[in-house]
Amino acid sequence: MPEENAKPALDLMNYGMYVVGSRGPHGLNVMAAHWLMQVSFKPRIVALSLENDARTLANIRETRVFSVNIMGDDSMKLIASFLQPSDPRKVIGRTTAGAPVVDKLAGVPHKTMATGCPVLRDALAWFECEVEGGLPAGDHTIVVARVTDGGQINHGTPLRDDDLGWTYSG
């Protein structure tokens, strides 16, 4: 397929590493995310792309809010702990009959802000969002949201996926 020829180029695109927080019927959740960008100044609007079967997307659809934690380059170990899905049955080949949903925030210092979504103590900065709309995009969904609040917690260099040697593309 000609589109497969684009994989090496797509692998060269770099992204920030973020932790997206949400809340829903199973409590608070966080996930590592790459595909996030600001798309408007006035008002401040961001677009976030999430896998269609992500627990975070289900939470966002229900509550219409989420938080974004901008992580520093010293948070690689913490980010790695957020890469696994909260539902172990999502991992292909893993035998997890009856396995409980994982609480990825267990032992991670955080607080909730106005939206009720988690903000991590070790993030460089954070912001909260209210959903304005969305769009199906293949195996992902693009969530468009207005930034409602935010702030800086720590100082440092933001973490990018290429700092980790990872790609989430192609």
CSV table of C-alpha atoms in Angstrom, one decimal:
chain,number,residue,atom,x,y,z
A,1,MET,CA,0.0,0.0,0.0
A,2,PRO,CA,1.3,3.4,-0.9
A,3,GLU,CA,0.3,4.8,2.5
A,4,GLU,CA,2.7,2.4,4.2
A,5,ASN,CA,5.5,4.2,2.5
A,6,ALA,CA,4.7,7.2,4.8
A,7,LYS,CA,5.5,5.2,8.0
A,8,PRO,CA,9.2,6.3,8.2
A,9,ALA,CA,8.1,10.0,7.8
A,10,LEU,CA,5.4,9.7,10.4
A,11,ASP,CA,7.9,8.0,12.8
A,12,LEU,CA,10.0,11.2,12.6
A,13,MET,CA,7.2,13.4,13.9
A,14,ASN,CA,7.7,14.2,17.5
A,15,TYR,CA,5.2,14.8,20.2
A,16,GLY,CA,5.0,15.9,23.8
A,17,MET,CA,4.3,13.3,26.5
A,18,TYR,CA,1.3,14.2,28.5
A,19,VAL,CA,-0.8,12.5,31.2
A,20,VAL,CA,-4.5,12.9,30.6
A,21,GLY,CA,-6.7,12.7,33.6
A,22,SER,CA,-10.4,11.8,33.7
A,23,ARG,CA,-13.1,10.7,36.0
A,24,GLY,CA,-16.0,8.3,35.5
A,25,PRO,CA,-18.1,5.6,37.0
A,26,HIS,CA,-14.9,3.6,38.0
A,27,GLY,CA,-13.3,6.6,39.6
A,28,LEU,CA,-10.3,8.6,38.5
A,29,ASN,CA,-8.1,7.5,35.6
A,30,VAL,CA,-4.9,8.7,33.9
A,31,MET,CA,-3.2,7.7,30.7
A,32,ALA,CA,-0.1,8.6,28.8
A,33,ALA,CA,-0.9,10.5,25.6
A,34,HIS,CA,1.0,11.9,22.7
A,35,TRP,CA,-1.5,13.3,20.3
A,36,LEU,CA,-2.5,16.6,21.8
A,37,MET,CA,-2.2,20.1,20.3
A,38,GLN,CA,-3.5,23.6,20.8
A,39,VAL,CA,-5.8,24.7,17.9
A,40,SER,CA,-7.1,28.1,18.9
A,41,PHE,CA,-5.9,31.2,20.9
A,42,LYS,CA,-9.3,32.9,21.5
A,43,PRO,CA,-10.8,30.9,23.1
A,44,ARG,CA,-8.0,28.6,24.0
A,45,ILE,CA,-8.9,25.2,22.5
A,46,VAL,CA,-7.0,22.0,22.2
A,47,ALA,CA,-7.6,18.8,20.2
A,48,LEU,CA,-6.8,15.4,21.8
A,49,SER,CA,-6.8,12.1,19.9
A,50,LEU,CA,-7.7,9.0,21.9
A,51,GLU,CA,-8.2,5.3,20.9
A,52,ASN,CA,-11.8,4.5,20.4
A,53,ASP,CA,-11.8,1.8,23.2
A,54,ALA,CA,-9.8,3.9,25.7
A,55,ARG,CA,-11.3,4.1,29.2
A,56,THR,CA,-10.3,7.8,29.2
A,57,LEU,CA,-12.4,8.4,26.1
A,58,ALA,CA,-15.4,6.7,27.8
A,59,ASN,CA,-14.9,8.9,30.9
A,60,ILE,CA,-14.6,12.1,28.8
A,61,ARG,CA,-17.8,11.2,26.8
A,62,GLU,CA,-19.7,10.8,30.1
A,63,THR,CA,-18.4,13.8,32.0
A,64,ARG,CA,-17.2,16.1,29.2
A,65,VAL,CA,-14.1,17.2,31.1
A,66,PHE,CA,-10.5,16.1,31.4
A,67,SER,CA,-7.1,17.4,32.7
A,68,VAL,CA,-3.8,17.5,31.0
A,69,ASN,CA,-0.5,17.2,32.9
A,70,ILE,CA,2.6,18.3,31.1
A,71,MET,CA,5.4,16.1,32.2
A,72,GLY,CA,9.1,16.9,32.7
A,73,ASP,CA,12.0,15.0,31.2
A,74,ASP,CA,12.7,13.5,34.7
A,75,SER,CA,9.3,11.7,34.7
A,76,MET,CA,10.1,8.8,32.3
A,77,LYS,CA,9.5,6.1,34.9
A,78,LEU,CA,6.2,7.6,36.0
A,79,ILE,CA,5.0,8.0,32.4
A,80,ALA,CA,5.9,4.3,31.7
A,81,SER,CA,3.5,3.3,34.5
A,82,PHE,CA,0.6,5.0,32.7
A,83,LEU,CA,1.2,3.3,29.4
A,84,GLN,CA,-0.6,0.1,30.3
A,85,PRO,CA,-4.4,0.1,29.9
A,86,SER,CA,-6.4,0.2,33.1
A,87,ASP,CA,-8.3,-2.9,31.9
A,88,PRO,CA,-5.7,-5.7,31.5
A,89,ARG,CA,-8.0,-7.5,29.1
A,90,LYS,CA,-7.1,-4.9,26.4
A,91,VAL,CA,-3.5,-6.3,26.1
A,92,ILE,CA,-3.5,-8.9,23.3
A,93,GLY,CA,-2.2,-12.3,24.5
A,94,ARG,CA,-2.5,-11.5,28.2
A,95,THR,CA,-4.6,-14.1,30.1
A,96,THR,CA,-6.5,-12.0,32.6
A,97,ALA,CA,-9.8,-13.7,33.2
A,98,GLY,CA,-11.4,-11.9,36.1
A,99,ALA,CA,-8.4,-9.5,36.4
A,100,PRO,CA,-9.5,-6.3,38.2
A,101,VAL,CA,-9.2,-2.9,36.6
A,102,VAL,CA,-5.8,-1.3,37.5
A,103,ASP,CA,-5.8,1.9,39.6
A,104,LYS,CA,-2.9,3.7,37.9
A,105,LEU,CA,-3.1,6.5,40.4
A,106,ALA,CA,-2.4,4.3,43.4
A,107,GLY,CA,0.6,5.8,45.3
A,108,VAL,CA,0.9,8.7,42.9
A,109,PRO,CA,0.6,12.1,44.6
A,110,HIS,CA,-2.2,14.1,42.9
A,111,LYS,CA,-5.2,16.3,43.6
A,112,THR,CA,-8.4,17.1,41.8
A,113,MET,CA,-9.3,20.5,40.6
A,114,ALA,CA,-12.6,22.1,39.5
A,115,THR,CA,-13.4,19.4,37.0
A,116,GLY,CA,-12.8,16.6,39.5
A,117,CYS,CA,-10.0,15.3,37.2
A,118,PRO,CA,-6.5,14.5,38.6
A,119,VAL,CA,-3.5,16.8,38.5
A,120,LEU,CA,-0.2,15.2,39.3
A,121,ARG,CA,2.1,16.8,41.9
A,122,ASP,CA,5.1,16.0,39.8
A,123,ALA,CA,3.9,17.5,36.6
A,124,LEU,CA,5.5,20.7,35.2
A,125,ALA,CA,2.2,22.2,34.5
A,126,TRP,CA,-1.5,21.4,34.0
A,127,PHE,CA,-4.7,22.6,32.5
A,128,GLU,CA,-8.3,21.5,32.6
A,129,CYS,CA,-10.7,21.3,29.7
A,130,GLU,CA,-14.4,21.1,28.9
A,131,VAL,CA,-15.4,19.3,25.7
A,132,GLU,CA,-16.8,21.4,22.9
A,133,GLY,CA,-17.1,18.6,20.3
A,134,GLY,CA,-15.5,15.6,18.7
A,135,LEU,CA,-14.9,13.7,15.5
A,136,PRO,CA,-14.4,10.1,14.7
A,137,ALA,CA,-11.0,9.6,13.1
A,138,GLY,CA,-10.4,5.9,12.1
A,139,ASP,CA,-9.4,3.9,15.2
A,140,HIS,CA,-9.2,7.1,17.3
A,141,THR,CA,-11.6,9.9,18.2
A,142,ILE,CA,-10.6,13.6,18.2
A,143,VAL,CA,-11.9,15.4,21.2
A,144,VAL,CA,-12.0,19.2,20.9
A,145,ALA,CA,-12.1,21.1,24.2
A,146,ARG,CA,-11.9,24.6,25.7
A,147,VAL,CA,-9.2,25.2,28.3
A,148,THR,CA,-10.9,26.4,31.5
A,149,ASP,CA,-8.0,26.7,34.0
A,150,GLY,CA,-4.4,25.8,34.4
A,151,GLY,CA,-1.1,26.6,36.0
A,152,GLN,CA,2.6,25.7,36.5
A,153,ILE,CA,3.6,23.5,39.3
A,154,ASN,CA,7.3,22.8,38.7
A,155,HIS,CA,10.2,24.0,36.5
A,156,GLY,CA,12.0,21.8,34.0
A,157,THR,CA,12.2,20.7,30.4
A,158,PRO,CA,9.0,19.1,28.9
A,159,LEU,CA,9.2,15.4,28.1
A,160,ARG,CA,8.8,14.4,24.4
A,161,ASP,CA,8.3,11.0,23.0
A,162,ASP,CA,11.6,11.1,21.1
A,163,ASP,CA,13.4,11.6,24.5
A,164,LEU,CA,12.1,8.1,25.3
A,165,GLY,CA,13.0,6.6,21.9
A,166,TRP,CA,9.3,5.8,21.3
A,167,THR,CA,7.1,6.4,18.3
A,168,TYR,CA,3.3,6.4,18.2
A,169,SER,CA,2.8,6.6,14.6
A,170,GLY,CA,2.7,4.8,11.3
